[in-house]
Coordinates of C-alpha atoms in Angstrom, one line a residue:
P1 CA 20.5 103.8 2.3
P2 CA 19.1 101.2 -0.1
V3 CA 15.4 100.6 0.4
A4 CA 13.9 97.2 -0.3
V5 CA 10.9 97.5 -2.7
R6 CA 8.4 94.7 -3.0
K7 CA 7.8 93.2 -6.4
P8 CA 4.3 92.1 -7.4
D9 CA 5.1 88.4 -7.2
Q10 CA 6.8 88.6 -3.8
K11 CA 4.5 87.9 -0.9
G12 CA 4.6 88.7 2.8
G13 CA 4.0 86.1 5.4
V14 CA 6.2 84.5 8.1
A15 CA 9.0 82.1 7.1
V16 CA 9.7 79.2 9.4
I17 CA 13.4 78.4 10.2
A18 CA 14.5 75.3 12.1
A19 CA 17.2 75.8 14.8
A20 CA 19.0 72.9 16.4
D21 CA 19.5 74.7 19.7
E22 CA 17.4 76.8 22.1
I23 CA 18.5 80.4 22.6
S24 CA 19.7 81.7 26.0
G25 CA 18.4 85.3 25.6
F26 CA 18.6 88.4 23.5
N27 CA 21.5 90.3 25.1
P28 CA 24.7 90.3 23.0
L29 CA 26.8 90.8 26.1
L30 CA 25.4 87.9 28.0
S31 CA 25.0 85.2 25.2
N32 CA 27.7 83.7 23.1
D33 CA 26.1 80.6 21.7
P34 CA 25.5 80.5 17.9
S35 CA 21.7 80.1 18.1
S36 CA 21.3 83.2 20.3
L37 CA 23.8 85.3 18.4
R38 CA 22.0 84.5 15.2
V39 CA 18.7 85.8 16.5
I40 CA 20.3 88.7 18.2
S41 CA 21.9 89.8 14.9
L42 CA 18.5 90.0 13.3
I43 CA 17.3 92.3 16.1
Y44 CA 20.4 94.4 16.8
S45 CA 23.0 95.8 14.4
G46 CA 26.7 96.4 15.0
M47 CA 29.5 98.5 13.5
F48 CA 30.7 95.8 11.1
K49 CA 29.2 92.5 9.7
R50 CA 30.9 89.6 8.0
D51 CA 30.3 89.2 4.2
A52 CA 28.6 85.8 3.9
H53 CA 30.4 84.8 0.7
T54 CA 33.9 86.4 1.0
G55 CA 34.6 86.5 4.7
M56 CA 35.5 90.2 4.5
L57 CA 34.2 92.7 7.1
A58 CA 31.8 95.2 5.7
C59 CA 30.1 98.2 7.2
D60 CA 26.8 97.6 9.0
L61 CA 26.0 100.7 11.0
C62 CA 29.3 102.3 10.1
E63 CA 29.4 104.6 7.0
T64 CA 33.2 105.0 6.8
W65 CA 36.2 103.7 8.7
Q66 CA 39.9 104.4 8.5
M67 CA 42.7 102.7 10.4
S68 CA 46.1 104.2 10.9
G69 CA 48.5 102.5 13.2
D70 CA 46.5 101.6 16.3
T71 CA 43.8 104.2 15.7
I72 CA 40.4 103.4 14.1
S73 CA 38.3 106.4 13.1
L74 CA 34.7 105.6 12.4
T75 CA 31.6 107.4 11.2
I76 CA 28.2 105.8 11.6
Q77 CA 25.0 106.1 9.6
S78 CA 23.3 109.5 10.5
G79 CA 19.8 108.5 9.6
A80 CA 19.5 105.2 11.4
E81 CA 16.8 104.8 14.1
W82 CA 15.7 102.4 16.7
S83 CA 12.3 100.9 16.2
D84 CA 10.8 103.3 18.7
S85 CA 12.1 106.2 16.5
Q86 CA 15.0 107.2 18.8
P87 CA 18.2 107.9 16.8
I88 CA 21.0 105.3 16.7
T89 CA 24.2 107.2 17.7
V90 CA 27.7 106.6 18.8
D91 CA 26.3 106.6 22.4
D92 CA 24.9 103.1 21.8
F93 CA 28.2 101.9 20.5
I94 CA 30.2 103.4 23.4
Y95 CA 27.8 102.1 26.0
T96 CA 28.0 98.6 24.7
Y97 CA 31.8 98.4 24.6
A98 CA 32.1 100.5 27.8
A99 CA 30.1 97.9 29.6
L100 CA 32.6 95.2 28.5
M101 CA 35.6 97.4 29.5
W102 CA 34.1 98.0 32.9
A103 CA 33.3 94.2 33.2
E104 CA 36.9 93.4 32.4
A105 CA 38.3 95.9 34.9
S106 CA 35.8 95.3 37.7
G107 CA 34.6 91.8 37.3
G108 CA 31.2 93.2 38.0
L109 CA 29.5 91.6 35.0
N110 CA 29.5 87.9 34.1
T111 CA 29.9 88.1 30.3
P112 CA 31.4 85.6 27.7
Q113 CA 32.3 88.5 25.4
L114 CA 35.4 89.9 27.1
E115 CA 37.5 88.9 24.1
M116 CA 35.5 91.5 22.0
V117 CA 37.0 94.3 24.1
A118 CA 40.5 92.9 24.9
P119 CA 42.3 94.7 22.0
I120 CA 40.7 98.1 22.8
E121 CA 42.7 100.6 24.9
S122 CA 40.2 103.5 24.8
M123 CA 37.2 105.1 23.0
E124 CA 36.5 108.7 22.4
K125 CA 33.2 110.3 21.2
I126 CA 33.8 113.0 18.7
D127 CA 30.1 113.7 18.1
D128 CA 26.9 111.8 17.8
Y129 CA 28.1 110.0 14.6
Q130 CA 31.9 109.9 15.0
V131 CA 34.0 107.9 17.3
V132 CA 37.8 107.1 17.6
V133 CA 38.9 103.7 19.0
E134 CA 42.5 103.3 20.2
L135 CA 43.8 99.7 20.1
R136 CA 46.4 98.3 22.5
D137 CA 48.4 97.2 19.4
S138 CA 48.4 97.9 15.7
D139 CA 46.6 94.8 14.6
C140 CA 44.3 94.6 11.6
T141 CA 42.7 91.4 12.8
S142 CA 41.3 93.4 15.8
L143 CA 38.6 94.9 13.5
K144 CA 36.6 91.7 14.0
V145 CA 35.8 92.8 17.6
L146 CA 33.7 95.6 16.2
T147 CA 31.1 93.1 14.9
L148 CA 29.3 92.9 18.3
P149 CA 25.7 94.1 18.1
W150 CA 25.0 97.3 20.1
L151 CA 22.7 97.6 23.0
P152 CA 20.2 100.5 23.0
R153 CA 21.6 102.9 25.6
H154 CA 18.3 104.6 26.2
I155 CA 16.8 101.3 27.2
Y156 CA 19.6 99.9 29.3
C157 CA 20.8 103.2 30.8
P158 CA 18.5 106.1 30.3
H159 CA 20.3 108.1 33.0
C160 CA 23.7 107.8 31.2
E161 CA 23.3 111.0 29.2
D162 CA 26.6 112.6 30.1
E163 CA 28.7 110.1 32.0
L164 CA 30.1 108.4 28.9
D165 CA 30.5 111.5 26.7
T166 CA 34.3 111.6 27.2
L167 CA 37.5 109.7 26.5
L168 CA 36.9 106.3 28.1
T169 CA 39.5 103.9 29.5
R170 CA 39.1 101.1 32.0
E171 CA 40.6 103.4 34.7
I172 CA 38.2 106.2 33.9
L173 CA 35.3 103.8 34.0
L174 CA 36.3 102.5 37.4
D175 CA 37.0 106.0 38.9
S176 CA 34.6 108.3 37.3
V177 CA 31.5 106.4 36.0
D178 CA 28.8 105.2 38.4
D179 CA 28.7 101.4 38.4
T180 CA 24.9 101.6 38.2
A181 CA 25.4 102.4 34.5
F182 CA 26.2 98.7 34.0
T183 CA 25.1 96.7 37.1
G184 CA 21.5 96.6 35.9
I185 CA 22.3 95.0 32.6
P186 CA 21.8 91.3 33.7
S187 CA 18.3 92.1 35.1
N188 CA 17.0 94.3 32.3
E189 CA 13.7 93.0 30.9
S190 CA 15.0 93.4 27.3
N191 CA 17.3 90.5 27.8
E192 CA 14.3 88.2 27.5
A193 CA 11.9 90.5 25.5
P194 CA 13.7 93.3 23.6
R195 CA 11.7 96.5 23.5
V196 CA 13.4 98.0 20.5
A197 CA 15.4 96.9 17.5
S198 CA 18.0 98.3 15.1
G199 CA 18.1 95.3 12.8
P200 CA 15.7 94.1 10.1
F201 CA 13.4 92.4 12.6
Q202 CA 12.0 93.1 16.0
Y203 CA 11.0 90.8 18.9
Y204 CA 7.4 89.5 19.0
D205 CA 7.5 86.5 21.4
W206 CA 9.6 83.7 22.8
V207 CA 8.2 80.4 24.0
P208 CA 11.2 78.6 25.5
G209 CA 11.7 75.1 24.1
D210 CA 9.4 75.8 21.2
H211 CA 10.0 79.0 19.1
V212 CA 10.9 82.7 18.8
T213 CA 8.8 84.9 16.6
L214 CA 10.2 88.1 15.0
H215 CA 8.3 90.7 13.1
R216 CA 9.5 93.1 10.4
N217 CA 11.1 96.3 11.7
P218 CA 9.4 99.1 9.8
R219 CA 12.1 101.6 10.9
Y220 CA 15.1 99.6 9.8
W221 CA 17.5 102.0 8.1
Q222 CA 17.9 99.8 5.0
G223 CA 14.2 99.6 4.5
E224 CA 11.6 97.0 5.2
S225 CA 12.1 93.3 4.5
Y226 CA 9.8 91.5 2.0
L227 CA 8.8 89.0 4.8
D228 CA 6.4 90.0 7.5
G229 CA 8.3 88.0 10.0
L230 CA 10.3 84.9 11.0
L231 CA 9.4 82.0 13.2
I232 CA 12.5 80.2 14.5
R233 CA 11.4 76.7 15.6
F234 CA 13.6 74.8 17.9
A235 CA 14.2 71.2 16.6
P236 CA 17.3 69.7 18.1
D237 CA 17.2 66.5 16.1
L238 CA 18.7 67.0 12.7
A239 CA 16.9 64.0 11.2
E240 CA 13.6 65.5 12.5
Q241 CA 14.5 68.8 10.8
S242 CA 14.9 67.0 7.5
R243 CA 11.4 65.5 8.0
L244 CA 9.9 68.9 8.8
I245 CA 11.2 70.4 5.6
R246 CA 9.9 67.5 3.6
T247 CA 6.5 67.9 5.1
G248 CA 6.4 71.6 4.6
E249 CA 6.4 72.5 8.3
V250 CA 9.6 74.5 8.1
D251 CA 11.0 76.5 5.2
L252 CA 14.7 76.3 6.0
I253 CA 17.2 74.0 7.8
E254 CA 20.9 74.6 8.0
N255 CA 22.7 71.3 8.6
I256 CA 21.2 68.4 6.7
P257 CA 22.9 65.2 8.0
A258 CA 24.5 63.1 5.2
E259 CA 22.1 60.2 5.8
S260 CA 19.1 62.5 5.2
L261 CA 20.5 64.5 2.3
S262 CA 19.1 62.3 -0.5
R263 CA 15.6 62.3 1.0
V264 CA 15.6 66.1 1.0
E265 CA 17.1 66.3 -2.5
L266 CA 14.4 64.0 -3.8
A267 CA 11.6 65.8 -2.0
N268 CA 9.2 67.6 -4.4
N269 CA 8.8 70.7 -2.2
A270 CA 12.4 71.6 -1.3
S271 CA 15.9 71.9 -2.7
V272 CA 19.4 71.8 -1.3
K273 CA 22.2 74.4 -1.5
Q274 CA 25.7 73.7 -0.2
V275 CA 28.4 76.0 1.2
P276 CA 31.9 75.2 2.6
D277 CA 31.9 74.8 6.4
D278 CA 34.3 76.9 8.5
S279 CA 36.4 73.8 9.4
Y280 CA 38.9 71.4 7.8
Y281 CA 40.5 68.0 8.4
Y282 CA 44.2 67.5 8.1
L283 CA 47.1 65.0 8.5
A284 CA 49.7 66.4 10.8
F285 CA 53.4 65.6 10.5
Q286 CA 55.7 65.6 13.5
L287 CA 58.8 67.5 12.4
G288 CA 60.6 67.4 15.8
D289 CA 62.1 64.4 17.5
P290 CA 59.2 62.4 19.0
E291 CA 61.7 60.5 21.3
N292 CA 62.9 63.7 22.9
P293 CA 60.4 66.6 22.4
Q294 CA 61.8 70.0 23.3
S295 CA 60.7 73.6 23.1
R296 CA 61.9 75.5 20.0
F297 CA 63.2 78.3 22.3
F298 CA 64.4 78.6 25.9
E299 CA 64.9 81.6 28.1
N300 CA 68.5 82.6 28.7
E301 CA 68.9 82.8 32.5
A302 CA 71.4 85.6 32.4
T303 CA 69.6 87.9 29.9
G304 CA 66.0 86.7 30.1
V305 CA 65.9 86.7 26.3
Q306 CA 64.4 83.8 24.3
V307 CA 67.1 81.9 22.5
L308 CA 66.9 79.3 19.8
N309 CA 67.3 75.8 21.3
D310 CA 70.2 74.1 19.5
E311 CA 69.2 70.8 21.1
H312 CA 65.8 70.7 19.4
G313 CA 65.9 67.6 17.3
D314 CA 64.4 66.6 14.0
H315 CA 62.1 63.7 13.1
P316 CA 64.3 60.9 11.7
I317 CA 62.0 60.3 8.7
L318 CA 59.5 63.1 8.4
S319 CA 61.9 66.0 8.6
D320 CA 62.8 65.0 5.0
L321 CA 60.5 67.2 2.8
R322 CA 60.6 64.5 0.0
V323 CA 59.0 62.0 2.3
R324 CA 56.2 64.4 3.3
Q325 CA 55.6 65.3 -0.4
A326 CA 55.4 61.6 -1.2
I327 CA 52.8 61.0 1.5
A328 CA 50.8 64.0 0.3
L329 CA 50.9 62.6 -3.2
G330 CA 49.9 59.1 -2.0
I331 CA 46.7 60.4 -0.5
D332 CA 43.5 60.4 -2.5
K333 CA 41.5 63.3 -0.9
N334 CA 38.5 62.7 -3.1
A335 CA 38.3 59.1 -2.0
I336 CA 38.4 60.3 1.6
I337 CA 35.7 62.8 1.1
S338 CA 33.5 60.2 -0.6
E339 CA 34.0 57.7 2.3
A340 CA 34.0 60.1 5.3
E341 CA 31.5 62.8 4.0
A342 CA 29.4 60.9 1.4
G343 CA 31.1 63.2 -1.1
Q344 CA 30.2 66.4 0.7
G345 CA 33.5 68.2 0.9
I346 CA 36.1 70.3 -1.0
P347 CA 39.7 69.1 -1.3
M348 CA 42.1 71.6 0.4
T349 CA 45.3 73.0 -1.0
G350 CA 46.6 74.7 2.2
N351 CA 45.7 76.4 5.4
M352 CA 43.1 78.9 4.0
I353 CA 39.7 77.5 3.4
P354 CA 38.2 78.5 0.0
S355 CA 35.3 80.4 1.5
I356 CA 37.7 83.1 2.8
Q357 CA 37.6 84.3 -0.8
W358 CA 39.4 87.7 -0.4
A359 CA 42.6 86.1 1.0
Y360 CA 42.5 82.6 -0.7
N361 CA 45.4 81.7 -3.0
Q362 CA 43.7 80.3 -6.1
D363 CA 47.0 79.4 -7.8
L364 CA 47.7 76.4 -5.6
E365 CA 46.8 73.0 -6.9
V366 CA 45.4 70.1 -4.9
L367 CA 48.2 67.6 -4.2
G368 CA 47.6 64.0 -5.1
P369 CA 47.0 61.3 -5.9
D370 CA 50.2 60.9 -8.0
L371 CA 51.7 57.5 -7.1
E372 CA 54.4 57.6 -9.7
T373 CA 55.9 60.9 -8.4
A374 CA 55.5 59.6 -4.8
D375 CA 57.5 56.6 -5.8
Q376 CA 60.2 58.7 -7.3
L377 CA 60.4 61.0 -4.3
L378 CA 60.7 58.0 -1.8
N379 CA 63.4 56.4 -4.0
A380 CA 65.3 59.7 -4.1
A381 CA 65.1 59.9 -0.3
G382 CA 66.7 56.4 -0.1
W383 CA 63.5 54.4 0.7
Q384 CA 63.5 51.5 -1.7
L385 CA 60.6 49.2 -2.3
D386 CA 61.1 45.6 -1.2
S387 CA 59.4 43.5 -3.8
D388 CA 58.9 40.6 -1.3
T389 CA 57.2 42.6 1.5
G390 CA 55.8 45.4 -0.5
L391 CA 57.3 47.9 2.0
R392 CA 60.1 50.3 1.8
Q393 CA 63.4 50.1 3.5
R394 CA 66.6 52.2 3.9
D395 CA 69.8 50.8 5.4
G396 CA 67.9 47.9 6.8
Q397 CA 65.2 50.1 8.5
E398 CA 61.6 49.7 7.4
L399 CA 59.6 52.9 6.6
A400 CA 57.1 52.5 9.4
L401 CA 55.1 55.3 11.0
T402 CA 52.5 55.4 13.7
L403 CA 49.3 57.4 13.0
V404 CA 47.4 58.5 16.1
V405 CA 43.7 59.5 16.2
N406 CA 41.0 59.9 18.8
E407 CA 38.7 56.9 18.8
S408 CA 35.8 59.0 20.0
S409 CA 35.5 60.5 16.6
E410 CA 34.2 58.0 14.1
K411 CA 34.9 60.3 11.2
R412 CA 38.5 61.0 12.1
T413 CA 39.1 57.3 12.7
R414 CA 37.6 56.5 9.3
I415 CA 39.9 59.1 7.7
A416 CA 42.9 57.6 9.5
R417 CA 42.1 54.1 8.3
L418 CA 41.8 55.3 4.7
I419 CA 45.1 57.2 4.9
A420 CA 46.8 54.1 6.3
E421 CA 45.5 52.0 3.4
Q422 CA 46.4 54.5 0.8
L423 CA 50.0 54.9 2.1
G424 CA 50.4 51.2 2.2
V425 CA 50.0 51.2 -1.6
I426 CA 53.2 53.2 -1.9
G427 CA 55.0 51.0 0.5
I428 CA 54.7 52.9 3.8
N429 CA 53.8 50.8 6.8
V430 CA 51.3 52.9 8.8
N431 CA 50.4 51.6 12.2
L432 CA 47.0 53.0 13.3
S433 CA 46.7 53.9 17.0
A434 CA 43.2 54.9 18.0
L435 CA 43.3 56.3 21.5
E436 CA 40.9 57.7 24.1
W437 CA 40.8 61.5 24.1
G438 CA 43.1 62.0 27.1
P439 CA 46.0 59.8 25.9
F440 CA 45.5 61.1 22.3
T441 CA 45.8 64.8 23.3
G442 CA 48.8 63.8 25.5
K443 CA 50.5 62.3 22.5
L444 CA 49.5 65.2 20.3
L445 CA 50.4 68.1 22.5
G446 CA 53.4 66.2 23.9
Q447 CA 54.8 65.9 20.3
E448 CA 55.2 62.2 20.8
F449 CA 53.7 61.0 17.5
D450 CA 54.7 60.6 13.8
L451 CA 51.3 61.3 12.1
A452 CA 48.0 62.5 13.5
V453 CA 44.5 63.0 12.0
M454 CA 42.7 66.1 13.4
S455 CA 40.4 68.9 12.4
W456 CA 40.2 72.6 13.2
T457 CA 36.7 74.0 13.6
D458 CA 35.1 77.5 14.1
I459 CA 37.6 79.2 11.8
S460 CA 35.2 82.2 11.7
L461 CA 36.4 83.1 15.2
G462 CA 39.8 84.0 13.8
M463 CA 39.2 84.0 10.1
E464 CA 42.3 84.8 8.0
D465 CA 44.8 84.4 10.9
F466 CA 43.1 81.9 13.1
D467 CA 46.1 79.4 12.7
R468 CA 48.9 81.9 13.0
H469 CA 49.8 80.7 16.5
I470 CA 49.4 77.1 15.3
F471 CA 52.5 77.4 13.1
H472 CA 54.4 80.0 15.2
S473 CA 57.6 78.8 16.9
S474 CA 56.7 80.5 20.1
S475 CA 53.9 77.8 20.3
D476 CA 56.4 75.0 19.8
V477 CA 56.3 74.0 23.5
P478 CA 55.5 70.4 24.4
L479 CA 52.2 70.0 26.3
L480 CA 51.6 73.7 26.2
G481 CA 51.6 75.0 22.6
H482 CA 49.4 74.3 19.6
N483 CA 52.4 74.1 17.3
F484 CA 52.6 70.4 18.1
V485 CA 54.1 69.6 14.7
S486 CA 57.2 71.6 15.8
Y487 CA 57.2 73.7 12.6
H488 CA 59.7 76.6 12.3
N489 CA 59.9 79.2 9.6
V490 CA 61.1 82.7 10.5
E491 CA 60.3 84.2 7.1
L492 CA 56.7 82.9 7.4
E493 CA 56.3 84.4 10.9
E494 CA 57.5 87.8 9.6
K495 CA 55.1 87.6 6.7
W496 CA 52.2 86.8 8.9
E497 CA 53.1 89.6 11.3
T498 CA 53.2 92.1 8.4
A499 CA 49.8 90.9 7.1
S500 CA 48.3 91.6 10.5
T501 CA 49.9 95.0 11.1
I502 CA 50.2 96.6 7.6
D503 CA 49.3 100.3 7.8
G504 CA 45.8 101.1 6.7
C505 CA 44.7 97.4 6.8
R506 CA 43.6 97.5 3.2
W507 CA 42.1 94.1 2.2
A508 CA 44.0 94.0 -1.1
D509 CA 47.4 94.6 0.6
R510 CA 46.7 92.0 3.2
A511 CA 45.5 89.5 0.7
V512 CA 48.8 89.4 -1.1
L513 CA 50.6 88.6 2.1
Y514 CA 48.2 85.9 3.2
Q515 CA 48.5 84.3 -0.2
Q516 CA 52.2 84.2 0.2
V517 CA 51.8 82.6 3.6
Q518 CA 49.6 79.9 2.0
R519 CA 52.3 79.3 -0.6
M520 CA 55.0 78.9 2.0
L521 CA 53.0 76.4 4.0
Y522 CA 52.0 74.5 0.9
D523 CA 55.7 74.2 0.0
D524 CA 56.8 73.3 3.5
L525 CA 54.0 70.8 4.2
P526 CA 53.8 70.7 8.0
Y527 CA 50.3 69.3 7.3
V528 CA 48.6 67.6 4.5
W529 CA 45.4 69.7 4.3
L530 CA 42.7 67.1 3.4
Y531 CA 39.3 68.8 2.9
S532 CA 36.7 71.3 4.1
P533 CA 33.3 69.7 4.6
L534 CA 30.2 71.1 2.9
R535 CA 27.3 72.3 4.9
S536 CA 23.9 71.4 3.2
V537 CA 21.1 73.9 3.6
G538 CA 17.5 72.8 2.8
I539 CA 15.2 75.4 1.4
S540 CA 11.5 75.0 0.7
D541 CA 10.3 75.9 -2.7
R542 CA 8.0 78.6 -1.3
L543 CA 10.9 80.5 0.2
I544 CA 12.5 82.6 -2.5
G545 CA 15.8 84.4 -2.7
V546 CA 17.9 82.6 -0.1
D547 CA 21.6 82.9 -1.0
P548 CA 23.6 81.1 1.8
G549 CA 27.3 81.6 2.3
S550 CA 29.9 80.0 4.6
W551 CA 29.7 83.0 6.9
G552 CA 25.9 83.5 7.0
I553 CA 22.8 81.7 5.8
D554 CA 20.5 84.8 6.2
S555 CA 22.9 87.6 5.1
N556 CA 20.5 88.6 2.3
I557 CA 17.4 88.1 4.4
M558 CA 16.0 91.5 3.3
Q559 CA 15.4 89.9 -0.2
W560 CA 13.7 86.7 1.0
S561 CA 10.1 86.3 0.1
L562 CA 7.4 83.7 0.2
D563 CA 5.5 82.4 -2.8
N564 CA 2.1 81.4 -1.3
N565 CA 0.6 80.2 -4.5

């Protein structure tokens, strides 16, 4: 493995990082909040990790992996050790996931991580460094469940030497494995003070409400970090974090609020780096009939088979692609970013955010503003501009649409107002309806709207296919499904399915298919994808080597160093 070698100008010392939220503990099976998972990932390693800049999965403790159908064969690093010099083996991987499988089957462990084992059918140890995982389905996206950090089996279950050295299913775990292998997990002292580490740092202390201190792990299999340690300081107020970095009390903050950005940028002891966030804002088009919302399919009572619903109607205005294209071309995304995000955003072309670099379609161009073409499209669709009113009409009907938004979100409301103003320029009368959250979601999920401003966040949870169900016709179910725009494209659904199940799950093969999906959604326009916000990271001048990405601020933490001069 690569070993980090200190250079003469790179100093040791402890870097101070600000964290907005307190942690809940150090057990990856018992914690699921971002603050805890971040600290846990510095102490415990897993099979895979997410590349901070591309979004691709890369080996962490694994050395090689191969997927064929629903079978994943993995080999792990043979020289890796825990910080107490015990070898890291397949036993640690199996124990961690067996605990989740047992929890799912027995209900005997309260864990927020059951989704990380849901796709797994069985595990089989081949030897200390080889394991085979059988999935319930052939699904390339299931690889992400193997990013969970491993517990040290010799700490959590020192008596489990032979019990788990076999083919493991949920049934076997219930019938043949003593429950005491797992029942002691919630009370283990390492949940609050980890005794060993497999990651670049190891636990030193935790003062709840104040800080966590980590020291360098001298036995980390990739070598020793330049830093002697990290102090993670809890500072829930983002404005206070900005003050702390300006005063030199912390070395790194992750989310500088827009109102504090200029003060950090102008500070003489810090700089700002920006990365795309894992979220985006969009304008949704209702493609079905908002006066009579219906499911895309219904179940044939005689056969039990899902049948296409011929009564499913179309929106009287927005089902015309030319109108949707005109609206997209009438929107100035950069103006919206300037107003809503103080300029801190990236215009979107389609459903894939640019930071998922391996699957992003770079051939698509940002739509709009192009008012001349928008005018031509609306004229072609029969919507003529009335010079007296400045609005468009067709057969005596005014081109009027209602735009719904939740009033509790100041940012979405601001975006909605801007869109209404911009579309008014091309003669579309947009009536803004700002609703409380309950009525808003009722309109949205009930498919009783024309236009809606919304956002999708935490895309990292699903990455390249997080929105597959959002545009799938099986989710076109009023009040129950997330395909509330009532979009239907069989070819796209087949393409998406192939991208998720292609044999071997090679990134290059899948990328081509995901790029085709982006093109199809770009052409069909069920949404106008507006922008992805930028996340601003503040870094003190004395902290060297930080290279933040959308999927990790500290992914290259082994190369961080302090300049104490």
